[in-house]
């Protein structure tokens, strides 16, 4: 869902992820719509800043697991797993603020980290629980999370699958601020409104330069991550992990044997 909010010469593009029954699990259609909405706002001179949000219960609970579960190694490698619009957000030159309430897990956490900064509701929970499915993060999580919160917390979260609540996420610098859930959208829109009133070129240059401090080796690393992610679709643990999730039972992993 996308709409224009705010006042003044340059307004805010607000995008809301909206698959409530699946906790905003990210599938092709949603990622394509998101990609198009982002590019449309980016191209619109009347828009100065973009806010990306989800629902009260979930920003996004990750990639759509039944979609992932249908893949094998070659289909993942040849066609990608989900829409090519996964990284469209990285082409956007205007700032994108993630306003996160509830779950931001797996690809949902990775999507939030691809935004320029995260404002969290006190209900927010961040995690990269892919290991429970017998796989690893596939959209930058192994690279962007350590850049944000450091190695130890990243290892802890990725290896144990534990979630981080909003207070911990603020202490760890994953989010820029935590606000009461009831005022999340207002706070994010207020920040966006301030940015809209700033010089557009300066805003775009700050975004480009701050991102440059992360981007060089990151891209290569994410590409390596992608190939490894694809390769896990050749393991029985991936089939088992995803089947167990869909059958609502505990997985029994064979550890690659
Ligand atoms: N996919 C599909 N459906 C999901 C889902 C998901 N990720 N997460 C939740 N749902 C669905 C549940 O199946 C359930 O559906 P029904 O049974 O009602 O039909 C409904 O949403 C409500 O969920 P729960 O009943 O489980 O609700 P709870 O409050 O008990 O638990 C939860 C909420 C978020 C803790 C739990 O649903 C959960 O653990 N969800 C899975 C989280 C997860 O493992 N996420 C990581 C997925 S892997 C890539 C790009 C991205 C990715 C990979 C590659 N490339 C570009 C290569 C990303 C991968 C991932 O994100």
mmCIF file of C-alpha atoms and ligand atoms in Angstrom:
data_model
loop_
_atom_site.group_PDB
_atom_site.id
_atom_site.type_symbol
_atom_site.label_atom_id
_atom_site.label_comp_id
_atom_site.label_asym_id
_atom_site.label_seq_id
_atom_site.Cartn_x
_atom_site.Cartn_y
_atom_site.Cartn_z
ATOM 1 C CA UNK A 1 0.000 0.000 0.000
ATOM 2 C CA UNK A 2 1.489 3.361 -0.847
ATOM 3 C CA UNK A 3 0.208 6.833 -0.099
ATOM 4 C CA UNK A 4 1.446 10.417 0.156
ATOM 5 C CA UNK A 5 1.547 12.088 3.576
ATOM 6 C CA UNK A 6 2.748 15.348 5.078
ATOM 7 C CA UNK A 7 2.711 19.005 4.201
ATOM 8 C CA UNK A 8 4.802 21.496 2.286
ATOM 9 C CA UNK A 9 6.492 21.491 -1.083
ATOM 10 C CA UNK A 10 7.993 18.032 -0.626
ATOM 11 C CA UNK A 11 5.920 15.346 0.949
ATOM 12 C CA UNK A 12 6.456 11.878 2.421
ATOM 13 C CA UNK A 13 5.938 8.648 0.511
ATOM 14 C CA UNK A 14 4.483 6.129 2.955
ATOM 15 C CA UNK A 15 4.620 2.437 2.044
ATOM 16 C CA UNK A 16 2.903 -0.173 4.242
ATOM 17 C CA UNK A 17 3.599 -3.893 3.866
ATOM 18 C CA UNK A 18 0.220 -5.531 3.936
ATOM 19 C CA UNK A 19 -0.112 -9.334 4.106
ATOM 20 C CA UNK A 20 -1.540 -9.423 7.621
ATOM 21 C CA UNK A 21 -2.522 -13.109 7.680
ATOM 22 C CA UNK A 22 1.067 -14.174 6.949
ATOM 23 C CA UNK A 23 2.642 -11.533 9.218
ATOM 24 C CA UNK A 24 3.805 -9.702 6.085
ATOM 25 C CA UNK A 25 5.864 -12.655 4.858
ATOM 26 C CA UNK A 26 7.682 -11.424 1.777
ATOM 27 C CA UNK A 27 6.730 -13.058 -1.527
ATOM 28 C CA UNK A 28 7.223 -12.134 -5.193
ATOM 29 C CA UNK A 29 4.117 -10.014 -5.467
ATOM 30 C CA UNK A 30 4.845 -8.035 -2.327
ATOM 31 C CA UNK A 31 8.492 -7.458 -3.253
ATOM 32 C CA UNK A 32 7.518 -6.409 -6.789
ATOM 33 C CA UNK A 33 4.910 -3.980 -5.507
ATOM 34 C CA UNK A 34 7.377 -2.639 -2.955
ATOM 35 C CA UNK A 35 10.040 -2.189 -5.642
ATOM 36 C CA UNK A 36 7.679 -0.303 -7.918
ATOM 37 C CA UNK A 37 6.367 1.915 -5.109
ATOM 38 C CA UNK A 38 9.920 2.778 -4.012
ATOM 39 C CA UNK A 39 11.041 3.680 -7.529
ATOM 40 C CA UNK A 40 7.891 5.732 -8.160
ATOM 41 C CA UNK A 41 8.441 7.804 -5.012
ATOM 42 C CA UNK A 42 12.137 8.152 -5.805
ATOM 43 C CA UNK A 43 11.317 9.552 -9.243
ATOM 44 C CA UNK A 44 8.688 11.984 -7.922
ATOM 45 C CA UNK A 45 10.093 15.482 -7.254
ATOM 46 C CA UNK A 46 7.228 16.110 -4.854
ATOM 47 C CA UNK A 47 8.524 13.423 -2.477
ATOM 48 C CA UNK A 48 11.432 14.188 -0.119
ATOM 49 C CA UNK A 49 11.576 11.093 2.075
ATOM 50 C CA UNK A 50 10.066 7.602 2.235
ATOM 51 C CA UNK A 51 8.751 5.715 5.262
ATOM 52 C CA UNK A 52 8.419 1.927 5.085
ATOM 53 C CA UNK A 53 6.287 0.238 7.713
ATOM 54 C CA UNK A 54 4.346 -2.945 8.466
ATOM 55 C CA UNK A 55 1.542 -3.738 10.855
ATOM 56 C CA UNK A 56 1.296 -3.607 14.643
ATOM 57 C CA UNK A 57 2.167 -7.303 14.881
ATOM 58 C CA UNK A 58 4.849 -7.536 12.225
ATOM 59 C CA UNK A 59 7.076 -5.388 10.070
ATOM 60 C CA UNK A 60 7.750 -8.645 8.220
ATOM 61 C CA UNK A 61 8.276 -12.205 9.499
ATOM 62 C CA UNK A 62 10.734 -12.958 6.710
ATOM 63 C CA UNK A 63 10.606 -14.430 3.250
ATOM 64 C CA UNK A 64 7.562 -16.569 2.544
ATOM 65 C CA UNK A 65 8.645 -19.998 3.781
ATOM 66 C CA UNK A 66 6.353 -22.139 1.570
ATOM 67 C CA UNK A 67 7.791 -20.292 -1.450
ATOM 68 C CA UNK A 68 11.354 -21.014 -0.306
ATOM 69 C CA UNK A 69 10.452 -24.599 0.524
ATOM 70 C CA UNK A 70 9.516 -25.302 -3.106
ATOM 71 C CA UNK A 71 13.082 -24.694 -4.348
ATOM 72 C CA UNK A 72 16.053 -26.946 -4.983
ATOM 73 C CA UNK A 73 19.649 -25.859 -5.500
ATOM 74 C CA UNK A 74 19.416 -25.376 -9.278
ATOM 75 C CA UNK A 75 16.120 -23.499 -9.293
ATOM 76 C CA UNK A 76 17.500 -21.198 -6.584
ATOM 77 C CA UNK A 77 20.763 -20.649 -8.459
ATOM 78 C CA UNK A 78 19.206 -20.157 -11.901
ATOM 79 C CA UNK A 79 16.139 -18.075 -11.161
ATOM 80 C CA UNK A 80 16.822 -16.614 -7.728
ATOM 81 C CA UNK A 81 14.502 -17.491 -4.904
ATOM 82 C CA UNK A 82 12.178 -14.560 -4.720
ATOM 83 C CA UNK A 83 11.571 -11.540 -6.928
ATOM 84 C CA UNK A 84 14.562 -9.716 -8.355
ATOM 85 C CA UNK A 85 13.136 -6.696 -6.543
ATOM 86 C CA UNK A 86 14.794 -7.792 -3.282
ATOM 87 C CA UNK A 87 17.442 -5.152 -3.572
ATOM 88 C CA UNK A 88 15.543 -2.463 -5.484
ATOM 89 C CA UNK A 89 15.505 -0.521 -2.215
ATOM 90 C CA UNK A 90 19.279 -0.094 -2.532
ATOM 91 C CA UNK A 91 18.805 1.924 -5.743
ATOM 92 C CA UNK A 92 16.620 4.512 -4.038
ATOM 93 C CA UNK A 93 18.462 7.819 -3.669
ATOM 94 C CA UNK A 94 16.082 9.467 -1.214
ATOM 95 C CA UNK A 95 16.166 8.434 2.455
ATOM 96 C CA UNK A 96 14.037 5.467 3.452
ATOM 97 C CA UNK A 97 13.089 5.197 7.140
ATOM 98 C CA UNK A 98 11.956 1.811 8.452
ATOM 99 C CA UNK A 99 9.211 2.146 11.084
ATOM 100 C CA UNK A 100 9.229 -1.259 12.779
ATOM 101 C CA UNK A 101 6.642 -2.679 15.179
ATOM 102 C CA UNK A 102 6.411 -6.356 16.093
ATOM 103 C CA UNK A 103 8.449 -8.991 14.274
ATOM 104 C CA UNK A 104 11.266 -8.081 11.887
ATOM 105 C CA UNK A 105 12.700 -11.527 11.211
ATOM 106 C CA UNK A 106 14.894 -13.047 8.532
ATOM 107 C CA UNK A 107 14.308 -11.157 5.298
ATOM 108 C CA UNK A 108 12.175 -8.696 7.314
ATOM 109 C CA UNK A 109 15.135 -7.766 9.487
ATOM 110 C CA UNK A 110 17.337 -7.631 6.385
ATOM 111 C CA UNK A 111 14.848 -5.343 4.640
ATOM 112 C CA UNK A 112 14.775 -3.019 7.664
ATOM 113 C CA UNK A 113 18.574 -2.952 7.655
ATOM 114 C CA UNK A 114 18.572 -1.971 3.970
ATOM 115 C CA UNK A 115 16.639 1.159 4.946
ATOM 116 C CA UNK A 116 18.671 4.217 5.961
ATOM 117 C CA UNK A 117 17.651 4.108 9.586
ATOM 118 C CA UNK A 118 15.226 2.225 11.779
ATOM 119 C CA UNK A 119 12.767 3.739 14.234
ATOM 120 C CA UNK A 120 11.415 0.945 16.429
ATOM 121 C CA UNK A 121 8.239 0.642 18.446
ATOM 122 C CA UNK A 122 8.777 -0.726 21.954
ATOM 123 C CA UNK A 123 7.090 -3.907 20.674
ATOM 124 C CA UNK A 124 9.698 -4.525 17.970
ATOM 125 C CA UNK A 125 11.590 -7.822 17.848
ATOM 126 C CA UNK A 126 14.514 -8.370 15.512
ATOM 127 C CA UNK A 127 16.005 -11.701 14.553
ATOM 128 C CA UNK A 128 17.679 -13.842 11.904
ATOM 129 C CA UNK A 129 16.178 -17.254 12.721
ATOM 130 C CA UNK A 130 16.991 -18.888 9.356
ATOM 131 C CA UNK A 131 19.189 -21.489 11.046
ATOM 132 C CA UNK A 132 16.027 -23.030 12.502
ATOM 133 C CA UNK A 133 14.965 -23.713 8.894
ATOM 134 C CA UNK A 134 18.302 -25.329 8.074
ATOM 135 C CA UNK A 135 19.513 -22.317 6.077
ATOM 136 C CA UNK A 136 21.317 -18.988 6.607
ATOM 137 C CA UNK A 137 20.404 -15.354 5.969
ATOM 138 C CA UNK A 138 20.168 -14.733 2.219
ATOM 139 C CA UNK A 139 19.660 -10.994 1.831
ATOM 140 C CA UNK A 140 22.640 -9.456 3.564
ATOM 141 C CA UNK A 141 22.027 -10.447 7.189
ATOM 142 C CA UNK A 142 25.449 -11.995 7.749
ATOM 143 C CA UNK A 143 27.045 -8.743 6.568
ATOM 144 C CA UNK A 144 24.765 -5.895 7.624
ATOM 145 C CA UNK A 145 23.979 -7.143 11.127
ATOM 146 C CA UNK A 146 27.640 -7.314 12.256
ATOM 147 C CA UNK A 147 28.225 -3.861 10.784
ATOM 148 C CA UNK A 148 25.368 -2.605 12.963
ATOM 149 C CA UNK A 149 25.703 -4.568 16.204
ATOM 150 C CA UNK A 150 29.157 -6.163 16.079
ATOM 151 C CA UNK A 151 30.352 -9.721 15.792
ATOM 152 C CA UNK A 152 29.437 -11.185 19.159
ATOM 153 C CA UNK A 153 25.768 -10.246 19.124
ATOM 154 C CA UNK A 154 25.490 -11.228 15.467
ATOM 155 C CA UNK A 155 26.962 -14.662 16.092
ATOM 156 C CA UNK A 156 24.706 -15.100 19.117
ATOM 157 C CA UNK A 157 21.591 -14.158 17.157
ATOM 158 C CA UNK A 158 22.400 -16.068 13.967
ATOM 159 C CA UNK A 159 23.647 -19.223 15.654
ATOM 160 C CA UNK A 160 21.025 -19.493 18.398
ATOM 161 C CA UNK A 161 18.175 -17.799 16.457
ATOM 162 C CA UNK A 162 17.289 -15.693 19.488
ATOM 163 C CA UNK A 163 15.415 -12.445 18.933
ATOM 164 C CA UNK A 164 16.470 -9.004 20.153
ATOM 165 C CA UNK A 165 13.828 -6.762 21.695
ATOM 166 C CA UNK A 166 13.574 -3.032 21.019
ATOM 167 C CA UNK A 167 15.554 -1.956 24.096
ATOM 168 C CA UNK A 168 18.438 -4.271 23.221
ATOM 169 C CA UNK A 169 18.285 -3.181 19.585
ATOM 170 C CA UNK A 170 18.648 0.447 20.661
ATOM 171 C CA UNK A 171 21.565 -0.357 22.998
ATOM 172 C CA UNK A 172 23.226 -2.287 20.187
ATOM 173 C CA UNK A 173 22.749 0.551 17.655
ATOM 174 C CA UNK A 174 20.565 -1.488 15.348
ATOM 175 C CA UNK A 175 17.860 1.185 15.633
ATOM 176 C CA UNK A 176 18.180 4.946 15.962
ATOM 177 C CA UNK A 177 15.376 5.333 18.512
ATOM 178 C CA UNK A 178 12.593 3.475 20.292
ATOM 179 C CA UNK A 179 9.162 5.029 20.686
ATOM 180 C CA UNK A 180 5.850 3.861 22.160
ATOM 181 C CA UNK A 181 4.041 1.591 19.713
ATOM 182 C CA UNK A 182 1.029 3.908 19.580
ATOM 183 C CA UNK A 183 3.118 6.794 18.259
ATOM 184 C CA UNK A 184 5.459 4.857 15.935
ATOM 185 C CA UNK A 185 4.024 6.111 12.676
ATOM 186 C CA UNK A 186 3.682 9.699 13.918
ATOM 187 C CA UNK A 187 7.312 9.715 15.062
ATOM 188 C CA UNK A 188 8.548 8.262 11.784
ATOM 189 C CA UNK A 189 6.467 10.714 9.761
ATOM 190 C CA UNK A 190 7.721 13.615 11.905
ATOM 191 C CA UNK A 191 11.345 12.605 11.248
ATOM 192 C CA UNK A 192 10.546 12.252 7.553
ATOM 193 C CA UNK A 193 8.877 15.675 7.502
ATOM 194 C CA UNK A 194 12.027 17.283 8.927
ATOM 195 C CA UNK A 195 14.116 15.589 6.241
ATOM 196 C CA UNK A 196 11.677 16.718 3.521
ATOM 197 C CA UNK A 197 12.343 20.335 4.509
ATOM 198 C CA UNK A 198 16.146 19.927 4.226
ATOM 199 C CA UNK A 199 18.063 20.604 1.021
ATOM 200 C CA UNK A 200 17.294 17.706 -1.310
ATOM 201 C CA UNK A 201 20.777 17.419 -2.835
ATOM 202 C CA UNK A 202 22.453 17.540 0.609
ATOM 203 C CA UNK A 203 20.108 14.834 1.836
ATOM 204 C CA UNK A 204 20.912 12.635 -1.157
ATOM 205 C CA UNK A 205 24.642 13.197 -0.802
ATOM 206 C CA UNK A 206 24.636 12.339 2.892
ATOM 207 C CA UNK A 207 22.777 9.136 2.122
ATOM 208 C CA UNK A 208 25.171 8.212 -0.678
ATOM 209 C CA UNK A 209 28.286 8.933 1.380
ATOM 210 C CA UNK A 210 27.189 7.202 4.567
ATOM 211 C CA UNK A 211 26.249 4.141 2.545
ATOM 212 C CA UNK A 212 29.581 4.257 0.734
ATOM 213 C CA UNK A 213 31.306 3.688 4.062
ATOM 214 C CA UNK A 214 29.690 0.248 4.124
ATOM 215 C CA UNK A 215 29.328 -0.700 0.508
ATOM 216 C CA UNK A 216 32.707 -1.641 -1.013
ATOM 217 C CA UNK A 217 33.474 -5.109 0.233
ATOM 218 C CA UNK A 218 29.902 -5.639 1.414
ATOM 219 C CA UNK A 219 28.613 -6.239 -2.104
ATOM 220 C CA UNK A 220 31.086 -8.989 -2.753
ATOM 221 C CA UNK A 221 30.308 -10.542 0.586
ATOM 222 C CA UNK A 222 26.570 -10.481 -0.059
ATOM 223 C CA UNK A 223 27.157 -12.155 -3.421
ATOM 224 C CA UNK A 224 29.087 -14.917 -1.692
ATOM 225 C CA UNK A 225 26.287 -15.145 0.851
ATOM 226 C CA UNK A 226 23.774 -15.525 -2.011
ATOM 227 C CA UNK A 227 25.648 -18.420 -3.567
ATOM 228 C CA UNK A 228 25.945 -20.199 -0.245
ATOM 229 C CA UNK A 229 22.275 -19.616 0.440
ATOM 230 C CA UNK A 230 21.445 -21.209 -2.917
ATOM 231 C CA UNK A 231 23.672 -24.188 -2.157
ATOM 232 C CA UNK A 232 21.755 -25.006 1.023
ATOM 233 C CA UNK A 233 18.800 -25.901 -1.169
ATOM 234 C CA UNK A 234 20.798 -28.993 -1.996
ATOM 235 C CA UNK A 235 20.664 -30.198 1.626
ATOM 236 C CA UNK A 236 18.119 -32.371 3.350
ATOM 237 C CA UNK A 237 18.244 -30.039 6.365
ATOM 238 C CA UNK A 238 16.643 -27.243 4.321
ATOM 239 C CA UNK A 239 13.842 -29.563 3.193
ATOM 240 C CA UNK A 240 13.403 -30.810 6.756
ATOM 241 C CA UNK A 241 13.522 -27.338 8.355
ATOM 242 C CA UNK A 242 10.927 -25.856 6.028
ATOM 243 C CA UNK A 243 8.711 -28.920 6.011
ATOM 244 C CA UNK A 244 8.779 -28.944 9.822
ATOM 245 C CA UNK A 245 7.748 -25.289 9.935
ATOM 246 C CA UNK A 246 4.837 -25.897 7.586
ATOM 247 C CA UNK A 247 3.753 -29.057 9.425
ATOM 248 C CA UNK A 248 4.089 -27.221 12.752
ATOM 249 C CA UNK A 249 6.535 -29.765 14.222
ATOM 250 C CA UNK A 250 10.123 -29.698 15.460
ATOM 251 C CA UNK A 251 12.775 -30.293 12.781
ATOM 252 C CA UNK A 252 15.186 -33.235 12.947
ATOM 253 C CA UNK A 253 18.334 -32.165 11.159
ATOM 254 C CA UNK A 254 20.861 -34.581 9.587
ATOM 255 C CA UNK A 255 23.620 -31.951 9.520
ATOM 256 C CA UNK A 256 24.502 -32.343 5.897
ATOM 257 C CA UNK A 257 24.905 -36.103 5.887
HETATM 258 N N1 LIG B 1 6.405 -17.313 5.769
HETATM 259 C C1 LIG B 1 5.124 -17.726 5.585
HETATM 260 N N2 LIG B 1 4.196 -17.704 6.526
HETATM 261 C C2 LIG B 1 4.555 -17.227 7.731
HETATM 262 C C3 LIG B 1 5.859 -16.767 8.007
HETATM 263 C C4 LIG B 1 6.815 -16.817 6.951
HETATM 264 N N3 LIG B 1 8.056 -16.370 7.084
HETATM 265 N N4 LIG B 1 5.900 -16.364 9.299
HETATM 266 C C5 LIG B 1 4.671 -16.548 9.794
HETATM 267 N N5 LIG B 1 3.858 -17.065 8.862
HETATM 268 C C6 LIG B 1 2.444 -17.421 8.986
HETATM 269 C C7 LIG B 1 2.295 -18.664 9.865
HETATM 270 O O1 LIG B 1 2.528 -19.827 9.110
HETATM 271 C C8 LIG B 1 0.875 -18.503 10.322
HETATM 272 O O2 LIG B 1 0.014 -18.912 9.279
HETATM 273 P P1 LIG B 1 -1.289 -19.821 9.608
HETATM 274 O O3 LIG B 1 -0.780 -21.041 10.322
HETATM 275 O O4 LIG B 1 -2.129 -18.910 10.486
HETATM 276 O O5 LIG B 1 -1.856 -20.065 8.244
HETATM 277 C C9 LIG B 1 0.707 -17.000 10.466
HETATM 278 O O6 LIG B 1 1.740 -16.403 9.695
HETATM 279 C C10 LIG B 1 0.863 -16.537 11.904
HETATM 280 O O7 LIG B 1 2.062 -17.070 12.410
HETATM 281 P P2 LIG B 1 2.151 -17.882 13.780
HETATM 282 O O8 LIG B 1 0.904 -18.599 14.059
HETATM 283 O O9 LIG B 1 3.420 -18.676 13.722
HETATM 284 O O10 LIG B 1 2.282 -16.657 14.816
HETATM 285 P P3 LIG B 1 3.071 -16.612 16.186
HETATM 286 O O11 LIG B 1 2.733 -15.277 16.780
HETATM 287 O O12 LIG B 1 2.872 -17.854 16.994
HETATM 288 O O13 LIG B 1 4.631 -16.615 15.769
HETATM 289 C C11 LIG B 1 6.554 -15.902 14.486
HETATM 290 C C12 LIG B 1 5.130 -15.563 15.047
HETATM 291 C C13 LIG B 1 6.960 -14.746 13.611
HETATM 292 C C14 LIG B 1 7.541 -16.043 15.671
HETATM 293 C C15 LIG B 1 6.497 -17.249 13.717
HETATM 294 O O14 LIG B 1 5.454 -17.169 12.759
HETATM 295 C C16 LIG B 1 7.761 -17.582 12.982
HETATM 296 O O15 LIG B 1 8.724 -18.071 13.567
HETATM 297 N N6 LIG B 1 7.778 -17.322 11.673
HETATM 298 C C17 LIG B 1 8.900 -17.685 10.831
HETATM 299 C C18 LIG B 1 9.989 -16.699 10.961
HETATM 300 C C19 LIG B 1 11.178 -17.060 10.102
HETATM 301 O O16 LIG B 1 11.731 -18.174 10.205
HETATM 302 N N7 LIG B 1 11.582 -16.157 9.224
HETATM 303 C C20 LIG B 1 12.756 -16.366 8.376
HETATM 304 C C21 LIG B 1 12.266 -16.944 7.047
HETATM 305 S S1 LIG B 1 13.637 -17.243 5.947
HETATM 306 C C22 LIG B 1 16.725 -14.011 -0.308
HETATM 307 C C23 LIG B 1 15.979 -13.024 0.263
HETATM 308 C C24 LIG B 1 15.421 -13.215 1.524
HETATM 309 C C25 LIG B 1 15.591 -14.367 2.179
HETATM 310 C C26 LIG B 1 16.348 -15.358 1.620
HETATM 311 C C27 LIG B 1 16.916 -15.181 0.369
HETATM 312 N N8 LIG B 1 17.372 -13.854 -1.597
HETATM 313 C C28 LIG B 1 17.113 -12.627 -2.292
HETATM 314 C C29 LIG B 1 18.177 -14.867 -2.118
HETATM 315 C C30 LIG B 1 14.940 -14.506 3.444
HETATM 316 C C31 LIG B 1 14.751 -15.687 4.056
HETATM 317 C C32 LIG B 1 13.900 -15.716 5.261
HETATM 318 O O17 LIG B 1 13.391 -14.721 5.724
#
